[in-house]
XYZ file of C-alpha atoms in Angstrom:
445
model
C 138.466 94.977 122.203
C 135.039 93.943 122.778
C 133.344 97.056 124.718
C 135.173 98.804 121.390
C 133.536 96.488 118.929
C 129.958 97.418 120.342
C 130.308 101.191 120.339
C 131.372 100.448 116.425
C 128.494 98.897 115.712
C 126.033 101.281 117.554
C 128.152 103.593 115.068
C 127.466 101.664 112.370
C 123.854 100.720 113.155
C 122.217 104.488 113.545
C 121.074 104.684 110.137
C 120.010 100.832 110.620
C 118.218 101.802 113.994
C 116.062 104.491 112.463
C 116.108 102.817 108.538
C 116.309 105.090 106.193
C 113.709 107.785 105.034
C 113.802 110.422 102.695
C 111.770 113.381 103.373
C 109.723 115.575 100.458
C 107.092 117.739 100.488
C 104.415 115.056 99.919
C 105.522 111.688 100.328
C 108.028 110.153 102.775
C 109.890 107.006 102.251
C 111.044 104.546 104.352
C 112.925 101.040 104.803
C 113.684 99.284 107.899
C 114.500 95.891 109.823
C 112.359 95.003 112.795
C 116.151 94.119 114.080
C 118.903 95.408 112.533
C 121.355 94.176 114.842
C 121.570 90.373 115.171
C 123.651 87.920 117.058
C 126.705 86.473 115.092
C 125.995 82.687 113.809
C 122.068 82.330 114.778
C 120.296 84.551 111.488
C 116.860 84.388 112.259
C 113.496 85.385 110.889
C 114.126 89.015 110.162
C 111.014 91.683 108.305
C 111.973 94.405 105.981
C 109.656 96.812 105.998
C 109.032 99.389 103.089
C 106.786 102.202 103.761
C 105.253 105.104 101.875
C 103.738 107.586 103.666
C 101.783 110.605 102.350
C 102.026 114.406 103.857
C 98.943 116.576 103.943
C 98.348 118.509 101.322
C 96.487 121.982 100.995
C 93.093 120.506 99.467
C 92.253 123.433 97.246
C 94.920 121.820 94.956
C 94.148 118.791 94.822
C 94.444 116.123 91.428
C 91.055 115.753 89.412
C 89.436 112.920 90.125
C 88.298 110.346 86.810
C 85.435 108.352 88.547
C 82.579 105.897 87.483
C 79.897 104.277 89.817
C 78.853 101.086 89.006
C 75.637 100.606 90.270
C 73.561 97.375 90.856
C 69.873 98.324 90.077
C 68.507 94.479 89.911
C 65.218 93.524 91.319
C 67.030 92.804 94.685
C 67.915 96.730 95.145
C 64.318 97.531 94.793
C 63.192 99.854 98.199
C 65.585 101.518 100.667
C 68.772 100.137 99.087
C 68.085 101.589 95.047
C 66.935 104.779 97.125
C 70.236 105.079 98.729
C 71.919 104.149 95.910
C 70.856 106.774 94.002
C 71.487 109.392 96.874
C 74.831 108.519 97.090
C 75.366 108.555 93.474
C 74.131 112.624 94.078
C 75.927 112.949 97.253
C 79.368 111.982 94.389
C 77.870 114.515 91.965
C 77.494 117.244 94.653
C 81.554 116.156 95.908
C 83.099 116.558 92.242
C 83.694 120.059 90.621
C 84.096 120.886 87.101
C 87.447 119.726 87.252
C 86.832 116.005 87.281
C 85.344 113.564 85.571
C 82.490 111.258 86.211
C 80.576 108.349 84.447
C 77.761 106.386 85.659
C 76.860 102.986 84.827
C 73.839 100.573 85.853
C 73.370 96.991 85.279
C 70.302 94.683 85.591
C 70.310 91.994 82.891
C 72.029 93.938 80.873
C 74.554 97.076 81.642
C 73.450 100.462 80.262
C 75.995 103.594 80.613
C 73.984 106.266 82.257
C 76.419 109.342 82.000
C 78.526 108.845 79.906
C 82.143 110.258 80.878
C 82.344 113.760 81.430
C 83.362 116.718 83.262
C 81.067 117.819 86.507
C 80.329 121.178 85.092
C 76.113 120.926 84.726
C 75.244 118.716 88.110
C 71.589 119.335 87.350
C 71.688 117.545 84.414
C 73.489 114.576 85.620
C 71.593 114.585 88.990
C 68.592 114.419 86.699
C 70.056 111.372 84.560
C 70.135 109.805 87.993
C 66.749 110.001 88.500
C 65.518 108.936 85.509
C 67.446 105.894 84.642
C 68.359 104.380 88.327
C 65.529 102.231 89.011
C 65.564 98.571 90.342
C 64.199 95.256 87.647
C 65.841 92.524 85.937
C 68.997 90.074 87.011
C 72.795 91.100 87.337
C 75.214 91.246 84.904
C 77.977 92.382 87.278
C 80.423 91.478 84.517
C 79.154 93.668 81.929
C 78.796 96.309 84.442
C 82.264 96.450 85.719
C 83.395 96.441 82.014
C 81.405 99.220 80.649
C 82.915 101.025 83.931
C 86.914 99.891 83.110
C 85.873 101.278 79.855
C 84.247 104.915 80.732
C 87.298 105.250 83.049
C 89.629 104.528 80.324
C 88.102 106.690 78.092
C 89.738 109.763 79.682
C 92.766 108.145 81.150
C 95.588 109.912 82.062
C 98.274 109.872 84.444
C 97.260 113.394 86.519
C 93.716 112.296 87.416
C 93.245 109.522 90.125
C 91.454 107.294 88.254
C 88.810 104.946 90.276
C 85.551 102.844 89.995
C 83.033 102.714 92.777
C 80.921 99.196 92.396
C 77.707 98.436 94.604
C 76.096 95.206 94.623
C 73.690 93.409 96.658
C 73.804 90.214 95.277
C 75.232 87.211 93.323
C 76.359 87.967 89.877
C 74.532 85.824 87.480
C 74.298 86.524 83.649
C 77.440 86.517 81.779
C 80.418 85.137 83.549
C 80.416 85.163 87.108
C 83.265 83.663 88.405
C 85.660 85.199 91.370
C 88.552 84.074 88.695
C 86.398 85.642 85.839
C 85.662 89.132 87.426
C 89.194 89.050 89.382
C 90.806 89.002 85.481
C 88.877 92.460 85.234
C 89.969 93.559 88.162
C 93.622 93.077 87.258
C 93.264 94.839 83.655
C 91.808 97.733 85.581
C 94.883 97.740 87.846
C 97.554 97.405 84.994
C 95.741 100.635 83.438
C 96.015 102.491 87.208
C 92.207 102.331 87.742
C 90.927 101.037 91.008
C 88.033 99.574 91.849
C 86.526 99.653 95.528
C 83.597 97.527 95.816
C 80.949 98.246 98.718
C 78.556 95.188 98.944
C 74.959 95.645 100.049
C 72.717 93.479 102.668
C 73.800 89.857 103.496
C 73.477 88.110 99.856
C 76.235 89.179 97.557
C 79.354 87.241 97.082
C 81.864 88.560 99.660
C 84.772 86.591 97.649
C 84.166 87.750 94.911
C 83.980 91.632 95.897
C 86.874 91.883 97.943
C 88.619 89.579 95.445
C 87.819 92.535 92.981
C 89.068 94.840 95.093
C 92.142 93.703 96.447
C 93.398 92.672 92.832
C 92.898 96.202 91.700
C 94.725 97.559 94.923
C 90.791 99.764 96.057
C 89.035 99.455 99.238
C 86.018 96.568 100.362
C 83.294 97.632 102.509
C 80.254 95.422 103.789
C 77.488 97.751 104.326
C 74.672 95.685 106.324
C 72.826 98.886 106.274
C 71.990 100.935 103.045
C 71.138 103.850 105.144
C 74.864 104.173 105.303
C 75.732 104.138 101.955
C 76.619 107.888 102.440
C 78.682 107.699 105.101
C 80.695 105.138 102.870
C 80.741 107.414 99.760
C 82.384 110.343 102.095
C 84.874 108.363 103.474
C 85.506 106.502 100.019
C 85.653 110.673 98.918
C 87.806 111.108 101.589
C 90.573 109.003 100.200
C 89.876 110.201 96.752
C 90.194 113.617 96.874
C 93.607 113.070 99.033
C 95.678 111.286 96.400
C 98.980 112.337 95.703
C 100.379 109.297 93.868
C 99.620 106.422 91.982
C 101.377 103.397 89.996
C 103.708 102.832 92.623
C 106.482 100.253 91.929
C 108.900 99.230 95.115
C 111.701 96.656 93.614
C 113.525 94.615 96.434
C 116.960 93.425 95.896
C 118.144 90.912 98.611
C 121.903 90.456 98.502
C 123.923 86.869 97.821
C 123.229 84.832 100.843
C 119.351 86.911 102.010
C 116.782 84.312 101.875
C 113.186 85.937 100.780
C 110.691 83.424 102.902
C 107.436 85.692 102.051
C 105.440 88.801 101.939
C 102.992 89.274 104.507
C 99.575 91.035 103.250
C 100.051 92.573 100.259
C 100.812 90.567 97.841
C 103.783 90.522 95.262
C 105.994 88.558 93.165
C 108.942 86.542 94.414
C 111.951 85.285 91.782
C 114.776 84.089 93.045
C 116.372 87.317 95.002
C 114.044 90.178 93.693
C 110.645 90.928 94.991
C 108.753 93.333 93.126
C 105.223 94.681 94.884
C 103.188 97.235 92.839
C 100.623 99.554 94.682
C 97.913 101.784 92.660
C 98.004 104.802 94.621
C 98.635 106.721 97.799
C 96.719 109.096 99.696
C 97.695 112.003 101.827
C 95.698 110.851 104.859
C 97.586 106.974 104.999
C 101.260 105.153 105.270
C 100.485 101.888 102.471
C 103.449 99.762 103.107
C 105.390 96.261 101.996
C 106.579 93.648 104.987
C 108.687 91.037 103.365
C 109.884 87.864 105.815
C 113.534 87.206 105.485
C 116.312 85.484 106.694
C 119.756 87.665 106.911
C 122.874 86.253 105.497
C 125.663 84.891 108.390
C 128.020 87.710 109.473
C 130.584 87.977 112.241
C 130.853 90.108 115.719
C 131.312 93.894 114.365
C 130.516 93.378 110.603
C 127.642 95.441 108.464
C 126.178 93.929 106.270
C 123.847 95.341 102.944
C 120.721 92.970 103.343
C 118.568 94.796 100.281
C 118.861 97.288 97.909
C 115.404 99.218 97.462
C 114.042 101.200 94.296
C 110.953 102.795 94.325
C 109.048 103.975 91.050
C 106.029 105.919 91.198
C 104.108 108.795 89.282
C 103.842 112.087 91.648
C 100.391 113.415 91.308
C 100.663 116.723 92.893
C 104.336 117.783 90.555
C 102.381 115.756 87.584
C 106.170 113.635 87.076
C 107.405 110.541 87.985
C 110.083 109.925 90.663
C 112.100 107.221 91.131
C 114.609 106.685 94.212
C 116.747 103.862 95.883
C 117.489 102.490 99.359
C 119.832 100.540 101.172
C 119.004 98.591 104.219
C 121.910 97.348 106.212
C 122.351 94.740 109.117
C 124.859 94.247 111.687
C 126.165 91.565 114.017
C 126.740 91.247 117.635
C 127.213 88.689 120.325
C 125.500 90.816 123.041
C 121.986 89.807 123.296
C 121.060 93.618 124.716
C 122.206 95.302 122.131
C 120.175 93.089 120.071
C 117.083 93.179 122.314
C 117.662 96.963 122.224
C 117.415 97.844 118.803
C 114.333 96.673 117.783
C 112.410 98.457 115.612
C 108.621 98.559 117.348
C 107.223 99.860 114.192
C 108.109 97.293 112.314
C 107.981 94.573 115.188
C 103.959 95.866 115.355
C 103.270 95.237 111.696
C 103.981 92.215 111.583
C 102.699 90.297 114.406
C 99.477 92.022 113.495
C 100.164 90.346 109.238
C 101.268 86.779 110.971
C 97.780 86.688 113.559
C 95.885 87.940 110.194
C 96.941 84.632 108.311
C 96.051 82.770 111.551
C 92.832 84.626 111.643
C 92.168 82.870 107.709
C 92.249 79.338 109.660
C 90.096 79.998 112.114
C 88.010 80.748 108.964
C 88.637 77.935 107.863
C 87.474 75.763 110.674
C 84.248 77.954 111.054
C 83.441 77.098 107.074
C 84.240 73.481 108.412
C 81.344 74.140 111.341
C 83.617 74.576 113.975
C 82.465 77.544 115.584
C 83.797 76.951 118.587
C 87.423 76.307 117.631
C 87.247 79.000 115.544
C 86.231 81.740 118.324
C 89.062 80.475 120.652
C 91.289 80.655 118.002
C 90.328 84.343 117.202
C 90.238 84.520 120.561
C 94.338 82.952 120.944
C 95.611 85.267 118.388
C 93.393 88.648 120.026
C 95.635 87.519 123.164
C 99.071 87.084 121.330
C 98.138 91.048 120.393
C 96.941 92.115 123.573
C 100.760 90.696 125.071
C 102.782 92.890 122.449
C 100.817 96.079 122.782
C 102.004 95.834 126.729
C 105.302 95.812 125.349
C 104.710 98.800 123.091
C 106.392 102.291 124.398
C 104.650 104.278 121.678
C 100.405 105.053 122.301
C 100.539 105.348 118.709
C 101.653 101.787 118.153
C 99.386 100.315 121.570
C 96.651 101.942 119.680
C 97.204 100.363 116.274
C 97.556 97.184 117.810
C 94.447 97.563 120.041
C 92.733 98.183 116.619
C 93.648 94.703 115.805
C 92.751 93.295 119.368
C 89.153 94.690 118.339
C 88.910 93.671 115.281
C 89.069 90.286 116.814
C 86.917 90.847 118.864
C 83.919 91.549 116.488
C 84.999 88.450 114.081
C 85.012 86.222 117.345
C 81.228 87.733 117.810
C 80.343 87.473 114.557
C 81.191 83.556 114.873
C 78.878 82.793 117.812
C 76.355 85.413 117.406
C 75.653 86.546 113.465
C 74.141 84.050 110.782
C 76.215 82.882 108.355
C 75.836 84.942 105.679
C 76.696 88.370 107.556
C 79.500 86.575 109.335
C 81.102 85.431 106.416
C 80.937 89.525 105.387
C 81.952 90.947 108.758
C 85.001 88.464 109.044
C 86.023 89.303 104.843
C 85.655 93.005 105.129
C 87.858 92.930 108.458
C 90.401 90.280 107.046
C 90.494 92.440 103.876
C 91.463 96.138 106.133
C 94.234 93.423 107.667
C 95.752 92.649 104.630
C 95.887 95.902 102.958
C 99.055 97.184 104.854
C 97.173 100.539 105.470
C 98.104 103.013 108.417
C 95.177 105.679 108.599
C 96.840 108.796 109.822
């Protein structure tokens, strides 16, 4: 009875094993338990993973772009870094075609909308706006900046453009509010309307809180650039991303069943009520897998049963068919007394992902301790969870997965040397802007 109650629930378990994952042209879905096959009486911690992953696209089609570039022309950008700032803002010009839209704003002590929104169809005259109006004097009314942007963006706002604000700063916003809870309020009306913002913050003085605080409410990307000569490299990879979308206000709805305990999302975050956790993501890009890891603990079943342990519906608007699409789910677990089969079906993947979210929360205490002035406690502790990392990617049987996770392993590395090695300041920037990649729940492909 027993050797027949295992080969039912390997029956039972297949779509379990490989979750479940729906296959169209552009976007694949997927949900999945790191184990999906526990031991009878002992539920323990258990991650659901939800993951959207987009296929490549032929980029002669690709959705218009509705951009504006924030720029920071204060007295600080004065030299190389307004220089750079202004070839970059070309560089974008050059990128875009007649089909999208850009805007240009720059803010001293006051904000001033360079181009105002329009279609790329006469570069010389915007390249030429550029040079005539980008020029570094006065204080920084970030604030007002960022607004003026939200606002050019929204003025040609629809739902088959990927709409998306560029902001460069070098340094501490300070005329008109200022706040990290001030500018992060922008940040979310920007993401309720589908716009973006990724914020790429120049040289060692700006407020790296702030920025990535910016960023990460509005679901965009953070970059520290220590070096304005590589502004341009950012702007091509930001461009990268851009012209790669193929959806946006994405909407994944997670139904535990009676008895599924939701304990917490790891990176990206969400909102939790009672039984339903509902995680929203701005948009998706051809070139990435953007996924949700929720912490749970399964409901008691008995040797041979099957359980439901969520119900998943996923909303989003499909760029590249211009139409929403909307599809559900089901993630199932089973029960076992036969710790092999258990061991067994594991789930790498999903296994991977989130040791790499739990050492990223550790990695925020050793941050902790260095803004205490414990360097030292704080490198061995990078140093601790760069070793719990280094143990699971000898485990790993995929060289995909042993290479995500020894993109992790160096990660630590380089916040560990930042702690000993960098001042403060750039520290602080190197350890955010890595923290802020961990967090993200992005796969590049």
């Amino acid at each position: 009875m027993k050797i027949i109650k295992i080969f039912a629930l390997l029956g039972l378990s297949v779509c379990s094993l490989f979750g479940h994952a729906q296959i169209n042209k552009q976007i694949q879905v997927r949900s999945e338990l790191s184990s999906p096959i526990i031991l009878e009486g002992t539920p323990e911690t258990n991650y659901l993973k939800v993951s959207l992953s987009g296929q490549n696209i032929d980029s002669k089609k690709r959705v218009p772009i509705n951009l504006a570039i924030v720029i920071d022309k204060s007295g600080s950008m004065s030299g190389q870094r307004i220089e750079k700032a202004r070839e970059a803002a070309i560089l974008a010009v050059n990128m875009l075609n007649k089909n999208d839209t850009l805007s240009i704003v720059a803010y001293d002590s006051e904000a001033k909308v360079i181009v105002p929104a329009t279609k790329v169809d006469n570069k010389l005259r915007i390249i030429g706006l550029i040079n005539e109006n980008i020029y570094a004097g006065g204080g920084t009314a970030l604030f007002a900046g960022l607004s003026k942007g939200i606002k050019q963006v929204e003025n040609q706002l629809t739902k088959d453009k990927v709409n998306r604000i560029i902001l460069l700063s070098d340094g501490q916003a300070n005329i008109g509010p200022s706040s990290v809870d001030e500018l992060s309020q922008l940040a979310i009306i920007a993401a309720k309307k589908n716009i973006a913002i990724t914020t790429l913050g120049i040289g060692s003085d700006y407020n790296e809180l702030l920025m990535s605080s910016i960023a990460s409410y509005s679901d965009g990307n953070h970059v520290f650039v220590n070096n304005s000569a590589d502004l341009e490299n950012v702007f091509v990879h930001e461009f990268t991303d851009l012209m790669s979308a193929i959806a946006q206000d994405v909407v994944i709805t997670i139904q535990l069943k009676n008895g599924v305990k939701p304990v917490r999302l790891l990176g990206r975050d969400g909102v939790i009520k009672d039984n339903q956790v509902t995680v929203r993501m701005n948009q998706l890009f051809s070139n990435q897998e953007k996924y949700v890891l929720l912490e749970v603990i399964p409901d008691e079943g008995k040797v041979g049963q099957s359980k439901t342990l969520a119900q998943i519906d996923l909303q989003y608007d499909n760029l590249l068919v211009n139409k929403p699409e909307h599809e559900t789910q089901s993630v199932n677990v089973s029960y076992t007394d036969n710790q092999k089969l258990v061991q067994d079906s594991i789930i790498q993947d999903v296994l991977a992902e989130s040791e790499i979210q739990k050492v990223t929360i550790a990695n925020d205490k050793a941050l902790e301790l260095y803004d205490q002035g414990n360097q030292q406690a704080a490198e061995k502790m990078l140093m601790d969870n760069k070793s719990r990392l280094e143990e699971l990617s000898g485990s790993m049987k995929s060289a995909a997965l042993k290479a995500r996770l020894d993109s992790q392993i160096e990660n630590n590395n380089i916040m560990a040397e930042a702690v000993l090695n960098e001042d403060e300041s750039v520290s602080r920037k190197i350890i955010t802007e890595k923290q802020f990649k961990s967090k993200s729940n992005v796969i590049k492909k």
